[in-house]
Coordinates of C-alpha atoms in Angstrom, one line a residue:
X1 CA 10.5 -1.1 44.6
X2 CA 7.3 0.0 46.6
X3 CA 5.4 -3.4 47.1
X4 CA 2.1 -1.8 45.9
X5 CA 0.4 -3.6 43.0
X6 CA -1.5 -0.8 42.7
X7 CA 1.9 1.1 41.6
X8 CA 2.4 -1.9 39.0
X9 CA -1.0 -1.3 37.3
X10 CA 0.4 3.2 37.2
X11 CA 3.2 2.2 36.0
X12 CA 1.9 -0.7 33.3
X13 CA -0.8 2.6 31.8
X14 CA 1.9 4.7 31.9
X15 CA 4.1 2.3 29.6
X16 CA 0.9 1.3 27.2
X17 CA -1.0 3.9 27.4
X18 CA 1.0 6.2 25.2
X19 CA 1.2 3.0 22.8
X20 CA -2.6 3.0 22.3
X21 CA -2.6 6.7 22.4
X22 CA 0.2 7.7 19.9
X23 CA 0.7 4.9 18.0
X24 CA -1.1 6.2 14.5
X25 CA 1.1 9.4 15.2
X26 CA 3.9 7.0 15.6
X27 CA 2.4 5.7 11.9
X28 CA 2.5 9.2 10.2
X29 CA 6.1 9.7 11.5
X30 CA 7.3 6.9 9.8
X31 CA 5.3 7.5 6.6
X32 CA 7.1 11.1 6.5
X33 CA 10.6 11.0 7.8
X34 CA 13.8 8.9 7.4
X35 CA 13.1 5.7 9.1
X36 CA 16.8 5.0 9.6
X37 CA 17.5 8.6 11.5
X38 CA 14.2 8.0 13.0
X39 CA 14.9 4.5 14.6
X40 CA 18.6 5.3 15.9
X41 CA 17.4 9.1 17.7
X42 CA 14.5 7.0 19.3
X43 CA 17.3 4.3 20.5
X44 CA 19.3 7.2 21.8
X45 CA 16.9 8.2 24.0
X46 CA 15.3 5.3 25.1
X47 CA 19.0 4.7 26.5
X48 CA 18.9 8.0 28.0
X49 CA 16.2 7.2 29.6
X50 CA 17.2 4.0 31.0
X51 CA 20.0 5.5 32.7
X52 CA 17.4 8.1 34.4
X53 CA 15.2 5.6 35.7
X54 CA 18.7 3.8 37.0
X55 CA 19.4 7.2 38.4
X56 CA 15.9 7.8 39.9
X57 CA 15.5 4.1 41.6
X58 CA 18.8 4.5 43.0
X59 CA 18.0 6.4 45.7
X60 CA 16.6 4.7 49.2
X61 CA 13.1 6.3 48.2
X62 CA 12.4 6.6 44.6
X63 CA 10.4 9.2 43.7
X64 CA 6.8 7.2 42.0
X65 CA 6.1 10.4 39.7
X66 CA 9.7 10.5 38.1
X67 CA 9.3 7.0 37.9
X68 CA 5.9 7.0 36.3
X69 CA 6.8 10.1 34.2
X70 CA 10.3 8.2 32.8
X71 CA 8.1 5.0 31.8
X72 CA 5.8 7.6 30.1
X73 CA 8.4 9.2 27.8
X74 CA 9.7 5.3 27.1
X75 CA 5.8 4.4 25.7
X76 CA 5.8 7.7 23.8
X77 CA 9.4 6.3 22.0
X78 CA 7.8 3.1 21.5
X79 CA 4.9 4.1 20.4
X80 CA 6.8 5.2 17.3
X81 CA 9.7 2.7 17.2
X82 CA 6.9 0.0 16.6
X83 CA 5.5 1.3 13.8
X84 CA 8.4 2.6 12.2
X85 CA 10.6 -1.0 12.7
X86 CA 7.4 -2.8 11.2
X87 CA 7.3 -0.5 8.1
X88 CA 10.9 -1.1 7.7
X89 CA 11.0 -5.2 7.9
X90 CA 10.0 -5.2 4.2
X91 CA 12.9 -3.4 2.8
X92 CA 15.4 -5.4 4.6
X93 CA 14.0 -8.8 3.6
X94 CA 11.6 -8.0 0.3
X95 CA 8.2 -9.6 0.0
X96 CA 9.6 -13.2 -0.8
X97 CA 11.2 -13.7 2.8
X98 CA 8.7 -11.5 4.8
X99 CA 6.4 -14.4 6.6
X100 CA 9.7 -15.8 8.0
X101 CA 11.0 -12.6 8.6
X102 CA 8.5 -11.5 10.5
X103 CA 8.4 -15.3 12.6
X104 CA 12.0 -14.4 12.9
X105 CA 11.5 -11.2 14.2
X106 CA 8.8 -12.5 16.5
X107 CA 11.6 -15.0 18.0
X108 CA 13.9 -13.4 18.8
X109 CA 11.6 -10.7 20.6
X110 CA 10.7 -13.5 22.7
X111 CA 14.2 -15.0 22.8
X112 CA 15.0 -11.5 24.5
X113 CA 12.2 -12.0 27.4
X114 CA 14.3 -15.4 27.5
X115 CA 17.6 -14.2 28.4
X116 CA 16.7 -10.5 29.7
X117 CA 14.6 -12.1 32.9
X118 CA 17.0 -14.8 33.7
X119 CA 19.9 -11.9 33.8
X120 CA 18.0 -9.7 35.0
X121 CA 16.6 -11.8 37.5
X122 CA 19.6 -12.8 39.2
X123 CA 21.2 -9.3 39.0
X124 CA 18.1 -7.7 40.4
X125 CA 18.4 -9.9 43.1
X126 CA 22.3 -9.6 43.8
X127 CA 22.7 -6.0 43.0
X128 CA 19.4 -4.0 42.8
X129 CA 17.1 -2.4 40.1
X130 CA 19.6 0.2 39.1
X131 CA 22.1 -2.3 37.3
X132 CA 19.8 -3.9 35.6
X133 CA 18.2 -0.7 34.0
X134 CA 21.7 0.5 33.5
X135 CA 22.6 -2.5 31.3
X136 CA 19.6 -2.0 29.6
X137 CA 20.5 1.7 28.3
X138 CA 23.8 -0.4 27.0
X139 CA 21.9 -3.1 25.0
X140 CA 20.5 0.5 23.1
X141 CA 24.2 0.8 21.7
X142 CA 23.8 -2.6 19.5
X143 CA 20.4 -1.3 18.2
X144 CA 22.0 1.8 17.2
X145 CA 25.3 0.1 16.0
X146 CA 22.8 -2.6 14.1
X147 CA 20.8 0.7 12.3
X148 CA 24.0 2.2 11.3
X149 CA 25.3 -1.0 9.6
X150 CA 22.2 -0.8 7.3
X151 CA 20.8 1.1 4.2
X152 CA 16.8 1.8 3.2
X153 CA 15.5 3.5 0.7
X154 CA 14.2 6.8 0.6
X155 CA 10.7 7.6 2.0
X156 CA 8.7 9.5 0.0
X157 CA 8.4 13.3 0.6
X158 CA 5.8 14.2 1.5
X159 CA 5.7 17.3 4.0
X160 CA 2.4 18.7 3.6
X161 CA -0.2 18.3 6.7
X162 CA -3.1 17.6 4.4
X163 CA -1.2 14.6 3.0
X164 CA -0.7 13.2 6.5
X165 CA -3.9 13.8 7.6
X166 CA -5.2 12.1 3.7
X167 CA -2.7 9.1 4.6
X168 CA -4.5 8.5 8.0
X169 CA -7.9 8.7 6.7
X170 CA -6.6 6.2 4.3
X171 CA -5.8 4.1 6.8
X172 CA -9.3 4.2 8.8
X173 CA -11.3 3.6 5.8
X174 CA -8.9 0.5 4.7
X175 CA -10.0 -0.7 8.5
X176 CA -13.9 -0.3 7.9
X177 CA -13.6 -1.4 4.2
X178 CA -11.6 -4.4 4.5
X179 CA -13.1 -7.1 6.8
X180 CA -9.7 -9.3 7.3
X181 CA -7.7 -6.1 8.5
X182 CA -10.9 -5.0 10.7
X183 CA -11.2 -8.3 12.4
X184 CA -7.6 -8.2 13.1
X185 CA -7.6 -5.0 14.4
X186 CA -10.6 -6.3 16.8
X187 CA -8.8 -9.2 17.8
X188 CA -5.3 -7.2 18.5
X189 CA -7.7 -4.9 20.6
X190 CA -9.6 -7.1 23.0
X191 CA -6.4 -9.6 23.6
X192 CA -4.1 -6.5 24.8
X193 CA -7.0 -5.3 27.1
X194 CA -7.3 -8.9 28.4
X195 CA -3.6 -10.5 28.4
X196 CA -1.0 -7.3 29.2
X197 CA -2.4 -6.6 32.2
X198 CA -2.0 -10.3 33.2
X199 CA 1.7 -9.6 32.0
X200 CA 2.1 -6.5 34.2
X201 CA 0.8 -8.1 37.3
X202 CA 2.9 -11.2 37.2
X203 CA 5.3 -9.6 40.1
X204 CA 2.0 -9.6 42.2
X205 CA 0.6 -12.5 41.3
X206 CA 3.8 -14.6 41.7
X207 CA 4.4 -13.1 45.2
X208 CA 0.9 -13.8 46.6
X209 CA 0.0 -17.1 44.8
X210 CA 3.4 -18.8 44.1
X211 CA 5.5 -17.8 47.3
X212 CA 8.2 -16.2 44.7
X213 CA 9.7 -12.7 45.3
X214 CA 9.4 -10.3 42.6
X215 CA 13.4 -9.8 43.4
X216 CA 14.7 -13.2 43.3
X217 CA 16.3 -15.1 40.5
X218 CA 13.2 -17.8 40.5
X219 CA 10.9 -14.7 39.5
X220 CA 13.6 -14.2 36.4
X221 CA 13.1 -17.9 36.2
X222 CA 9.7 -17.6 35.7
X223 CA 9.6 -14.8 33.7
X224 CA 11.5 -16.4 31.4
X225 CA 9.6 -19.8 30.6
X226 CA 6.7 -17.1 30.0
X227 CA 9.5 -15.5 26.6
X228 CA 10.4 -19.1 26.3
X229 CA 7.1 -20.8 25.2
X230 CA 6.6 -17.4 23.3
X231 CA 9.5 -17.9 21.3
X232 CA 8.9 -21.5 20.5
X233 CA 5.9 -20.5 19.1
X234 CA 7.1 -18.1 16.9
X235 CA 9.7 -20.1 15.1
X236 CA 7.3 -23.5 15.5
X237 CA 4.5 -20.6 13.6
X238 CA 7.1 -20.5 10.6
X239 CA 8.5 -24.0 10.3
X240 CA 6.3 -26.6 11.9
X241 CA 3.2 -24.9 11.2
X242 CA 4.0 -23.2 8.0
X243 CA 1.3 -24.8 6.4
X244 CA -1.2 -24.5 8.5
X245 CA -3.9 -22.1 8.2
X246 CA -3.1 -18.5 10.1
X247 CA -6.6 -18.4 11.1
X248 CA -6.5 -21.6 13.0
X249 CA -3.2 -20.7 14.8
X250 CA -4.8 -17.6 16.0
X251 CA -7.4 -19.3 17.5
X252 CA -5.8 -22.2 19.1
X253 CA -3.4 -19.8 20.6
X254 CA -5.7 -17.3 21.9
X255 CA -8.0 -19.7 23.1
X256 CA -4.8 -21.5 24.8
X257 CA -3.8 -18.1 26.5
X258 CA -7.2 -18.3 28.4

């Protein structure tokens, strides 16, 4: 849209920034209210806001601060989607199925960055930005339809600040206390700083050292072997490699990465 990789990197903080930021609000929120209502009035309006920023890059010169400020709100709603959606994989699957719910989950996440880029790609390039973030909003109205089709249990109440506040402090001192969760927390931490701005860039980098155009189908192309191999490690994470130690996996594959 405005050729300025500088833009990219705005707009990448404006998307993750709010994730880092709100995320342990995100937490609370789905400690404390109905997850279900919670996950579907967050779907709502990320859809809402996909049609805005199909509405916004529409126009021959897109305003960069609705831009910006659109992808902002979007990484405030994810920032609570996430947590909410992980606390409810448990109660769809119960604690017997949950590794290979979660690989599941994991797949076909990636299996989305499979399809979405190569669609994407080639209606980007035949039709312009604004279709493709309008057929995003619609791909909202399964997630929504997918929520109502399903029933979790209650949360429990609890409405009382202190208690929130008690429930986060919890969750710091289960961070400093337990090594494991620590260390994974530290990993999470340095490979997001490292890796998703690699991620965001990939426009830039393919246009200056591949010869590809962010708007052509190749760049969807490319895009999508990047979802693919992440997919096939997910599902190869909770079949092939089932047995083998997490620990090693999490190595291998961040050392592969670099």
């Amino acid at each position: 849209l405005t050729g300025s990789s500088s833009f990219v990197g705005i707009v990448l903080f404006a998307q993750l920034g709010p994730m880092l930021l709100f995320s342990i609000v995100g937490g609370m929120f789905a400690d404390t209210f109905d997850r279900r209502r919670l996950l579907i009035t967050i779907s709502a309006t990320q859809g809402l806001l996909a049609l805005a920023l199909a509405s916004v890059v529409r126009a021959d010169d897109p305003s960069k601060a609705w831009i910006v400020g659109i992808v902002f709100c979007m990484g405030v709603g994810q920032s609570v989607f996430g947590p909410t959606y992980s606390a409810v994989l448990p109660d769809l699957v119960g604690p017997g199925n949950l590794a290979g719910a979660i690989s599941l989950n994991s797949a076909q996440m990636n299996g989305s960055r499979v399809i979405g880029p190569a669609i994407g790609g080639m209606l980007f390039a035949q039709y312009g930005a604004a279709w493709v973030f309008s057929l995003n909003a619609i791909t909202y109205l399964f997630v929504i339809g997918a929520l109502l089709s399903v029933r979790l249990p209650d949360v429990e109440a609890s409405g009382a600040d202190e208690s929130r506040l008690h429930r986060l402090a919890l969750g710091f001192r289960i961070a400093r206390n337990r090594f494991p969760v620590g260390r994974c927390l530290v990993t999470m931490v340095v490979f997001s700083f490292l890796c998703l701005p690699f991620i965001g860039q990939m426009p830039v980098l393919a246009d200056r050292n591949l010869d590809i155009a962010a708007r052509s189908t190749a760049y969807g192309w490319l895009y999508a072997c990047f979802g693919l191999g992440a997919m096939l490690g997910a599902l190869s994470v909770g079949t092939v490699f089932a047995q083998t130690p997490k620990e090693t996996l999490v190595r291998v594959g961040m050392i592969s990465f670099g």
